CSV table of C-alpha atoms and ligand atoms in Angstrom, one decimal:
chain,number,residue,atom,x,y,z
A,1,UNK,CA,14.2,-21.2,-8.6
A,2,UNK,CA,11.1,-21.0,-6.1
A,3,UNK,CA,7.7,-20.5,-8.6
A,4,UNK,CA,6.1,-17.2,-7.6
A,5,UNK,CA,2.2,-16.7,-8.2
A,6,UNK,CA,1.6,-12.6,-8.0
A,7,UNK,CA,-2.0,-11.8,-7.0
A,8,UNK,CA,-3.2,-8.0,-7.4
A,9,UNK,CA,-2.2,-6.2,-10.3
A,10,UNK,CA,-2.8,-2.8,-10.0
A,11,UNK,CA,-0.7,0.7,-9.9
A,12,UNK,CA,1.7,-1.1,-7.3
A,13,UNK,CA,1.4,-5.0,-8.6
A,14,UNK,CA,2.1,-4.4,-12.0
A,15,UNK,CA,5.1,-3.1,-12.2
A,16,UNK,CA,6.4,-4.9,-9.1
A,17,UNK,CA,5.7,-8.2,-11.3
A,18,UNK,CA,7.7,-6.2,-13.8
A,19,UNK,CA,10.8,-5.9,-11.7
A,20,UNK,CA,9.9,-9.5,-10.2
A,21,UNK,CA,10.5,-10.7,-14.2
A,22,UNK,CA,13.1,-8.3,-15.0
A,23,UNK,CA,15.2,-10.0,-12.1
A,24,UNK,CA,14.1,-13.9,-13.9
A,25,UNK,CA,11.8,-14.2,-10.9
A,26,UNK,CA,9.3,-17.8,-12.2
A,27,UNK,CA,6.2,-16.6,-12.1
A,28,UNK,CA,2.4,-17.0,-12.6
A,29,UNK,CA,0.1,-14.0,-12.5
A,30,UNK,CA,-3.6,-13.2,-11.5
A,31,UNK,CA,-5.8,-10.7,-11.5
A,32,UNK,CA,-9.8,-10.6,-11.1
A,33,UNK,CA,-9.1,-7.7,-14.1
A,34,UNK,CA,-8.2,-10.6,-16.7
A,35,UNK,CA,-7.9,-8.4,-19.6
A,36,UNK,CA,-4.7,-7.0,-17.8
A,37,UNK,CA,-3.6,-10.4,-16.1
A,38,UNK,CA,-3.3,-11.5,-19.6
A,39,UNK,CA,-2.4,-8.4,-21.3
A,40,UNK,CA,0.5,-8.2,-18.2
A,41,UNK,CA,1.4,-12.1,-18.3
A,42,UNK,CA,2.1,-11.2,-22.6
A,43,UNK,CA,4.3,-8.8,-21.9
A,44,UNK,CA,6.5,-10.2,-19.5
A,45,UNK,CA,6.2,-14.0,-20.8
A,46,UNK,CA,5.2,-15.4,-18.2
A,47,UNK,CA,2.2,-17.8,-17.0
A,48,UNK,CA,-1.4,-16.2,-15.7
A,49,UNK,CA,-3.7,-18.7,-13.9
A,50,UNK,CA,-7.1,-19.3,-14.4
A,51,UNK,CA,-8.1,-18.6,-10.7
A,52,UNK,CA,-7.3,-18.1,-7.5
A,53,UNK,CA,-7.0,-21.6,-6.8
A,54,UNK,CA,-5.1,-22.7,-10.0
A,55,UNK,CA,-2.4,-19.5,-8.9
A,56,UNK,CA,-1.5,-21.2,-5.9
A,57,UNK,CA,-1.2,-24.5,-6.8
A,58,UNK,CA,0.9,-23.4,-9.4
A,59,UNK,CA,3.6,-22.0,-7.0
A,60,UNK,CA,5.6,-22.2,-4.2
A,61,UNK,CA,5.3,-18.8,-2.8
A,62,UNK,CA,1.9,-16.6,-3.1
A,63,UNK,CA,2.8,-12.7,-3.1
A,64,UNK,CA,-0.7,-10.4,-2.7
A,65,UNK,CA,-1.1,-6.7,-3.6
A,66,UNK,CA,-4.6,-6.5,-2.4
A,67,UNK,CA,-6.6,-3.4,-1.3
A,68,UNK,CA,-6.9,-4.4,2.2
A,69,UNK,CA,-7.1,-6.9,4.4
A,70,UNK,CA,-10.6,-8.1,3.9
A,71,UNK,CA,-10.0,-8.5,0.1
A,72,UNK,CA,-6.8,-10.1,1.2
A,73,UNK,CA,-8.4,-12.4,3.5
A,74,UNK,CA,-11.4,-13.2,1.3
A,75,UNK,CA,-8.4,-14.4,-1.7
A,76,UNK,CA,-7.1,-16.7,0.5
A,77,UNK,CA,-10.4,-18.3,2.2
A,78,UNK,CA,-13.6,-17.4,0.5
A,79,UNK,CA,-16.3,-16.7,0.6
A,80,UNK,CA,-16.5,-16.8,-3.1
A,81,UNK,CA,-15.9,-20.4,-5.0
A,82,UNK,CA,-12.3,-19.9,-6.1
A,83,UNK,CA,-9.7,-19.4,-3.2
A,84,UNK,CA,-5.9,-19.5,-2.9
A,85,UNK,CA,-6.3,-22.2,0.1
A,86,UNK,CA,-7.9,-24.3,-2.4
A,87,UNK,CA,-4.5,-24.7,-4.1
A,88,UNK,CA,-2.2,-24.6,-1.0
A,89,UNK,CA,0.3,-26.9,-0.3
A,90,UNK,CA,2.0,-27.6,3.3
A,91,UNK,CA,5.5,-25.8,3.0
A,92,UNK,CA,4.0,-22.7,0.7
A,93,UNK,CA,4.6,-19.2,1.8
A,94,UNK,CA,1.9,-16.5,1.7
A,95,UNK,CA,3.4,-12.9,1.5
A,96,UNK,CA,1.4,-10.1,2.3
A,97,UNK,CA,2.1,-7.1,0.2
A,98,UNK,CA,-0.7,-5.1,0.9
A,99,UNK,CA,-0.8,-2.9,3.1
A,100,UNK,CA,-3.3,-4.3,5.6
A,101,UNK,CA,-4.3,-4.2,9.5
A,102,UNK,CA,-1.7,-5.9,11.8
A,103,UNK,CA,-4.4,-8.2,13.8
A,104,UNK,CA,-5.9,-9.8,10.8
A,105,UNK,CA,-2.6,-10.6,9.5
A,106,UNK,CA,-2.2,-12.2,13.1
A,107,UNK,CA,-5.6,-14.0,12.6
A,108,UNK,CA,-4.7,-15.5,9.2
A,109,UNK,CA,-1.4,-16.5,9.6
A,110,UNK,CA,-2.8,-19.4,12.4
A,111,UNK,CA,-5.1,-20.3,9.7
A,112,UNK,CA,-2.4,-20.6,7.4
A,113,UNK,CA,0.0,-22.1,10.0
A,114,UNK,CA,-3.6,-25.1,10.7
A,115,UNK,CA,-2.1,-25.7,7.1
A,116,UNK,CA,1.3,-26.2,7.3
A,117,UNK,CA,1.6,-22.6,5.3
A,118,UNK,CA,3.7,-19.4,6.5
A,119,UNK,CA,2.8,-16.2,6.4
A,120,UNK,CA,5.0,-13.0,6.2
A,121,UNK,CA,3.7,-9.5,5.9
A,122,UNK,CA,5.6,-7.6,3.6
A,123,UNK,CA,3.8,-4.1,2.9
A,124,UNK,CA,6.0,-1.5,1.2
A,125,UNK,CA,6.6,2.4,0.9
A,126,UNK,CA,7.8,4.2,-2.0
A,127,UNK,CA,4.6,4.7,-4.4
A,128,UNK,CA,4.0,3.8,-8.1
A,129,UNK,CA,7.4,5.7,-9.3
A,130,UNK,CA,9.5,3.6,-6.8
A,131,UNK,CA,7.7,0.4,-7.4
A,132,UNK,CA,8.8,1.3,-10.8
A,133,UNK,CA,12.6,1.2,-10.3
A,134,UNK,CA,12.6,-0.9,-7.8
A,135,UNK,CA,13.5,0.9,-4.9
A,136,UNK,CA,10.3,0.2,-2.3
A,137,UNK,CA,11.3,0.0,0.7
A,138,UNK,CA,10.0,-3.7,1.9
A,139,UNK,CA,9.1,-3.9,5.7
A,140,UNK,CA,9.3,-7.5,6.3
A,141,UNK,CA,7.2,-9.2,9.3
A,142,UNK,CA,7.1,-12.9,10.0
A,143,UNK,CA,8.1,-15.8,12.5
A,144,UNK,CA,8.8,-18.7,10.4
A,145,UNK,CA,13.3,-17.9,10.0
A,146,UNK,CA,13.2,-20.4,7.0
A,147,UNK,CA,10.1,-18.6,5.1
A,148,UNK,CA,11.8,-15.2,6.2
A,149,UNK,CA,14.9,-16.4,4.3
A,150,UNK,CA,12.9,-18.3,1.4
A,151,UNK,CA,11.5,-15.1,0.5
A,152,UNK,CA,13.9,-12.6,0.8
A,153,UNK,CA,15.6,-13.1,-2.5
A,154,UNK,CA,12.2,-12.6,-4.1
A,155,UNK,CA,11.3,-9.4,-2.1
A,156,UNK,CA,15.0,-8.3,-3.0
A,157,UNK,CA,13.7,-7.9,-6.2
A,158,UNK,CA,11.5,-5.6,-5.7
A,159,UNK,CA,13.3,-3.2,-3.0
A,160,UNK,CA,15.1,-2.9,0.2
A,161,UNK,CA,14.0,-5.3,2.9
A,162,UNK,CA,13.9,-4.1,6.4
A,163,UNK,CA,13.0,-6.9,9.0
A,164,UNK,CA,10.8,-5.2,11.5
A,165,UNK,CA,9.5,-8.3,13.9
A,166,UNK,CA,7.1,-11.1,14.2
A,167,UNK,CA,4.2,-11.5,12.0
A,168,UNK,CA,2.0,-8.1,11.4
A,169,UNK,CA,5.2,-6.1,12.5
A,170,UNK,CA,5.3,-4.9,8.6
A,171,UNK,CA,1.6,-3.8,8.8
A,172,UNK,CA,2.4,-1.8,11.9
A,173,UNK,CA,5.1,-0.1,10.6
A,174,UNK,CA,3.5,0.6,7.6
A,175,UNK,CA,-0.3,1.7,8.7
A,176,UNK,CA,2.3,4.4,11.2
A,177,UNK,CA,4.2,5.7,8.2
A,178,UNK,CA,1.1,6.3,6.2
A,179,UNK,CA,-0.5,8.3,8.8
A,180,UNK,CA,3.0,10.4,9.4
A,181,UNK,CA,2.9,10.8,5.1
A,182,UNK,CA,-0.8,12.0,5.6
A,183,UNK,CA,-1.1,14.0,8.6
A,184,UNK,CA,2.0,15.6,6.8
A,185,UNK,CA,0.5,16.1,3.3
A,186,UNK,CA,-2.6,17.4,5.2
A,187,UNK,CA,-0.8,19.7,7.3
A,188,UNK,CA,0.8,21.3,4.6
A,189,UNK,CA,-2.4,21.7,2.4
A,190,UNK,CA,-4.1,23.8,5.4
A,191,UNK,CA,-0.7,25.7,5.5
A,192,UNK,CA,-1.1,26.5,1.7
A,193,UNK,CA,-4.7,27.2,1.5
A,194,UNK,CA,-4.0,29.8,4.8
A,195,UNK,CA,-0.9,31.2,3.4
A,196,UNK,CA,-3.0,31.7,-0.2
A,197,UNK,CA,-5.7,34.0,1.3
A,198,UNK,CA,-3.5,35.8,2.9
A,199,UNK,CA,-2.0,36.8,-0.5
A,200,UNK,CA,1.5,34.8,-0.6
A,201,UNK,CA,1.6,32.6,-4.0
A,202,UNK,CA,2.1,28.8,-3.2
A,203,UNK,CA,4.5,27.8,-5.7
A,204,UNK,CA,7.1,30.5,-3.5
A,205,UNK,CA,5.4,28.6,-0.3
A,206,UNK,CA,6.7,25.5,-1.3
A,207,UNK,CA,9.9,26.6,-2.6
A,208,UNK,CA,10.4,28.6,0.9
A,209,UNK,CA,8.9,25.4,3.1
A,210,UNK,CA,11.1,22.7,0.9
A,211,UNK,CA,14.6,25.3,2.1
A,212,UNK,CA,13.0,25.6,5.5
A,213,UNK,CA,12.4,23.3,8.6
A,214,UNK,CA,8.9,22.5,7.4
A,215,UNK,CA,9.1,20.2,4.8
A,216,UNK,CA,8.4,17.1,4.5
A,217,UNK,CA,7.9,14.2,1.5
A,218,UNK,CA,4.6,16.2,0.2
A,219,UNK,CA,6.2,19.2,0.2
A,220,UNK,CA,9.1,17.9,-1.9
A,221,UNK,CA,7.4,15.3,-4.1
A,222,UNK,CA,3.8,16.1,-4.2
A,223,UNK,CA,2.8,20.1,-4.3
A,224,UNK,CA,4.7,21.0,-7.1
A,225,UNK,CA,3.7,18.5,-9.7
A,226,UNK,CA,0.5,17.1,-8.5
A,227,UNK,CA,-1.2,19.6,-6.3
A,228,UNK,CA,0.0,23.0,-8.0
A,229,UNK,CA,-0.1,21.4,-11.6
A,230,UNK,CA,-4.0,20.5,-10.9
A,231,UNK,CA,-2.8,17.0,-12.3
A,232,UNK,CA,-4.0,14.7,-9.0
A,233,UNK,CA,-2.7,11.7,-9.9
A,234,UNK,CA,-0.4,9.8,-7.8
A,235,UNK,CA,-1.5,6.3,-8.6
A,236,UNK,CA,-2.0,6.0,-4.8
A,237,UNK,CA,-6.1,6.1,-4.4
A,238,UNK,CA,-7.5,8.5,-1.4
A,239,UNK,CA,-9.4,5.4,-0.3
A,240,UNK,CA,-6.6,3.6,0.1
A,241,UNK,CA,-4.6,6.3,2.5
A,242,UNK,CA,-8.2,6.4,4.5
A,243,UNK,CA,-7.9,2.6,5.4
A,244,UNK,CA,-4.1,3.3,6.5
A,245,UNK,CA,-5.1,5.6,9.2
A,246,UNK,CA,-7.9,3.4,10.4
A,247,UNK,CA,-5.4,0.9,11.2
A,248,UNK,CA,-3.0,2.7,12.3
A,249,UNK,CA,-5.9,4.3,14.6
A,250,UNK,CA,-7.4,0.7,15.3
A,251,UNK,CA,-3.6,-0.6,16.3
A,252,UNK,CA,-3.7,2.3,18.9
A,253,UNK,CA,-7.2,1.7,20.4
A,254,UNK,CA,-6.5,-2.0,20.3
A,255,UNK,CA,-3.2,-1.0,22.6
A,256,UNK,CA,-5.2,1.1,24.9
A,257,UNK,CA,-3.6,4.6,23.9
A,258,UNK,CA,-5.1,7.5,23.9
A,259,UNK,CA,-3.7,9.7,20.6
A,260,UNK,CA,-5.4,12.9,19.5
A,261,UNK,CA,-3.8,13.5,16.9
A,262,UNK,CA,-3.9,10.0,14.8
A,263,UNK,CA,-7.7,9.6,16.0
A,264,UNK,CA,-8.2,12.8,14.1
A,265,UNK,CA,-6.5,12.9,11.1
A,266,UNK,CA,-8.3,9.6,10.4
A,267,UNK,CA,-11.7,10.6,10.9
A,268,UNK,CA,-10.3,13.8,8.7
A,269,UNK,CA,-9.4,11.2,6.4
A,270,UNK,CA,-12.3,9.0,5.9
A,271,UNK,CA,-14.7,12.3,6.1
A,272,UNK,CA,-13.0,13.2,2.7
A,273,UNK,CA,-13.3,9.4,1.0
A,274,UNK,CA,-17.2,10.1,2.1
A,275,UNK,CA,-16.9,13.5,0.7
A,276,UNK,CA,-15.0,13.4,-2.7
A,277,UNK,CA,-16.2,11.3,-5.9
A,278,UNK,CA,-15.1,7.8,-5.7
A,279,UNK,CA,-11.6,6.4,-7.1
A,280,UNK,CA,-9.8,9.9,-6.0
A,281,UNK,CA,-6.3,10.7,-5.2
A,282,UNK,CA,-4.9,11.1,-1.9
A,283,UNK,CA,-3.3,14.2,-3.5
A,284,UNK,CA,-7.2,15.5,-3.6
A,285,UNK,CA,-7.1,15.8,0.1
A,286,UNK,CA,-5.4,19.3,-0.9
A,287,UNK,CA,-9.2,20.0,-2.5
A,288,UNK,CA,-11.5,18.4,0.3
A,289,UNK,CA,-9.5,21.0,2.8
A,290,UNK,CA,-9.6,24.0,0.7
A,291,UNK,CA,-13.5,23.3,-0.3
A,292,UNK,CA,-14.4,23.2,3.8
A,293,UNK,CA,-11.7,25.8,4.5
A,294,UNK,CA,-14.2,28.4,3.6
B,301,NAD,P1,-5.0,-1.0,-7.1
B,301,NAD,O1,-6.5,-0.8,-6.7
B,301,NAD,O2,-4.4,-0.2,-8.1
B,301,NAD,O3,-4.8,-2.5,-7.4
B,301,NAD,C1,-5.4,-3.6,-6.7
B,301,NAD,C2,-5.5,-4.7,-7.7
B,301,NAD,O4,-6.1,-5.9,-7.0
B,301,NAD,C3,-6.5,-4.4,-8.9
B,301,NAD,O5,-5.8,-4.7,-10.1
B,301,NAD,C4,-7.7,-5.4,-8.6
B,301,NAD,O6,-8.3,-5.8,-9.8
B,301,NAD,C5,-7.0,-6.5,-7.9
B,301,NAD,N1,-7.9,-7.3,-7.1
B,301,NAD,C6,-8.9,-6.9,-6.2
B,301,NAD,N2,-9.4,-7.9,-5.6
B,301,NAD,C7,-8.9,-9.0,-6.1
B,301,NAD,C8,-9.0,-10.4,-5.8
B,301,NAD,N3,-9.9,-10.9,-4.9
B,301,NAD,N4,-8.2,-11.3,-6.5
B,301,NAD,C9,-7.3,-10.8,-7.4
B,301,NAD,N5,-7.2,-9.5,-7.7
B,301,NAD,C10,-7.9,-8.6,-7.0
B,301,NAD,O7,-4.2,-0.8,-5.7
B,301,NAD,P2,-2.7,-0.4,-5.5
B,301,NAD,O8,-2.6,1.1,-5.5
B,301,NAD,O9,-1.9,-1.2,-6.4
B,301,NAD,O10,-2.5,-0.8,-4.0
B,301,NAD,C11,-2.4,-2.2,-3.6
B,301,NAD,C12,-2.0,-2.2,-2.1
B,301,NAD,O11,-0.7,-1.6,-2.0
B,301,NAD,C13,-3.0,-1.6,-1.2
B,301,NAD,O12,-3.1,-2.3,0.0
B,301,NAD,C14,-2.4,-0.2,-1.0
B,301,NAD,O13,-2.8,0.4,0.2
B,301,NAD,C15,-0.9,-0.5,-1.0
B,301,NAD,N6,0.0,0.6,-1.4
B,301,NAD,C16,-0.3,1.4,-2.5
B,301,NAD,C17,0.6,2.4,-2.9
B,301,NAD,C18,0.4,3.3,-4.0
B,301,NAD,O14,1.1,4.2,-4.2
B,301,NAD,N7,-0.6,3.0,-4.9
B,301,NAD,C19,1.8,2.5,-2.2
B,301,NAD,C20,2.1,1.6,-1.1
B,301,NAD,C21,1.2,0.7,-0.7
């Protein structure tokens, strides 16, 4: 079976290396967290490297669950001393996880292709509760058919794959959905926090909205047990939804389009990752809106 290295292991890496296992997947973990690449790598019996470079060398395919691109970029080149193309092999496939902007994916796939590696962008959609049962839904980018068909028994593990193009096709697709999932859970906050002054009680809002032609994901995962129950915590960082509709927004201006809405739901966006107290939920966007509603 083809030797996996996992890199990233946070709310969505860990218990994607879990299913990854689960499934008999041979794997090697690492995290720049060590306590809980170790702690992880116990659990599931498996190997954790000692770097960066040790992780790839150990494998045949290198799976990263990164923040964003830059981080993802950074893991595989440097700057720092210890990087994955230290360890790469001709023949290895790099699959990018994260979800990351479309034209660096571009950029670093010809630097991995100067070294014989492919490179397939696989970002996914589904959260921490879907990365748990293993139901993501995978949207799988690349042009190499042979990596493409290396890796999707290993991706299988982990979700459904959809194949949505060439190389940085996945990081499209994905960087568009997230802004869809935010201008929608941002919509329906100002709807709540107008509807609430008026006098209507937003648990009945919700209830109403999730029978009527209004709803949408937040409305039917999110209000009720994160936003109403004051518990805020998704496992999906507001930082991280910020950086999804600055690429989807870049992705635009780099195609020449003009599109009101997306250019302003992600200055909205990164106004509140300025604004709120750092490591907060995207759910807290519900908070930002209602504090400058007034
Ligand atoms: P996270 O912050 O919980 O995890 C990131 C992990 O990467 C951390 O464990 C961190 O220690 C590790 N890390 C950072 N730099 C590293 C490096 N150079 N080498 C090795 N490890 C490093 O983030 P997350 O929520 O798991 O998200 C990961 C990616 O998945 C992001 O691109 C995010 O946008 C995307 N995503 C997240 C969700 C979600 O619900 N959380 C859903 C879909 C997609």
């Amino acid at each position: 079976m083809t030797k996996t290295a996992f890199i990233g292991l946070g709310n969505m890496g860990a218990p994607m290396a879990r299913n990854m296992a689960k499934a008999g997947c041979d794997l090697v973990l690492f995290d720049l967290r060590v306590d809980v690449c170790s702690a992880l790598a116990n659990e599931l019996n498996v190997a954790s490297a000692a770097g960066l470079d040790d992780a790839a060398k150990a494998a045949d395919i290198i799976i990263t669950m990164l923040p964003n691109a830059d981080i993802v970029a950074a893991a595989l080149f440097g700057p720092g001393a210890d990087c994955l193309a230290d360890g790469l092999e001709a023949g290895n496939i790099v699959v990018d996880m994260s979800s990351s902007y479309p034209a660096t994916t571009q950029a670093t796939g010809k630097r991995l292709a100067d070294l014989g590696v492919a490179m397939l962008d696989a970002p996914v959609s589904g959260g921490t509760k879907k990365a748990v049962s293993g139901e993501l839904a995978i949207m799988l980018g690349g042009d190499d058919e042979a990596a493409l068909e290396t890796a999707t028994p290993v991706l299988e593990t982990m979700g459904r794959i959809f194949r949505t193009g060439p190389l940085g096709s996945g990081h499209a697709l994905k960087a568009l959905n997230n802004f869809l999932s935010a201008t929608g859970l941002a919509a329906a906050s100002e709807a709540l926090i107008v509807g609430q002054k008026f006098g209507l009680d937003r648990g009945t809002m919700i209830d109403v909205i999730n029978s009527s032609t209004g709803r949408n994901n937040s409305t039917e995962s999110k209000f009720h047990s994160l936003i109403l129950d004051d518990n805020f915590a998704s496992g999906f960082a507001l930082d991280l939804m910020a950086k999804d509709l600055r690429a989807a927004s870049q992705l635009a201006g780099e195609l020449g389009l003009e599109v009101p809405i997306l250019k302003q739901a992600s200055e909205m966006w990164s106004k509140a990752d300025e604004q709120l107290a750092s490591g907060a939920d995207h759910t807290e966007i519900y908070k930002y809106l209602e504090d400058n509603a007034i």
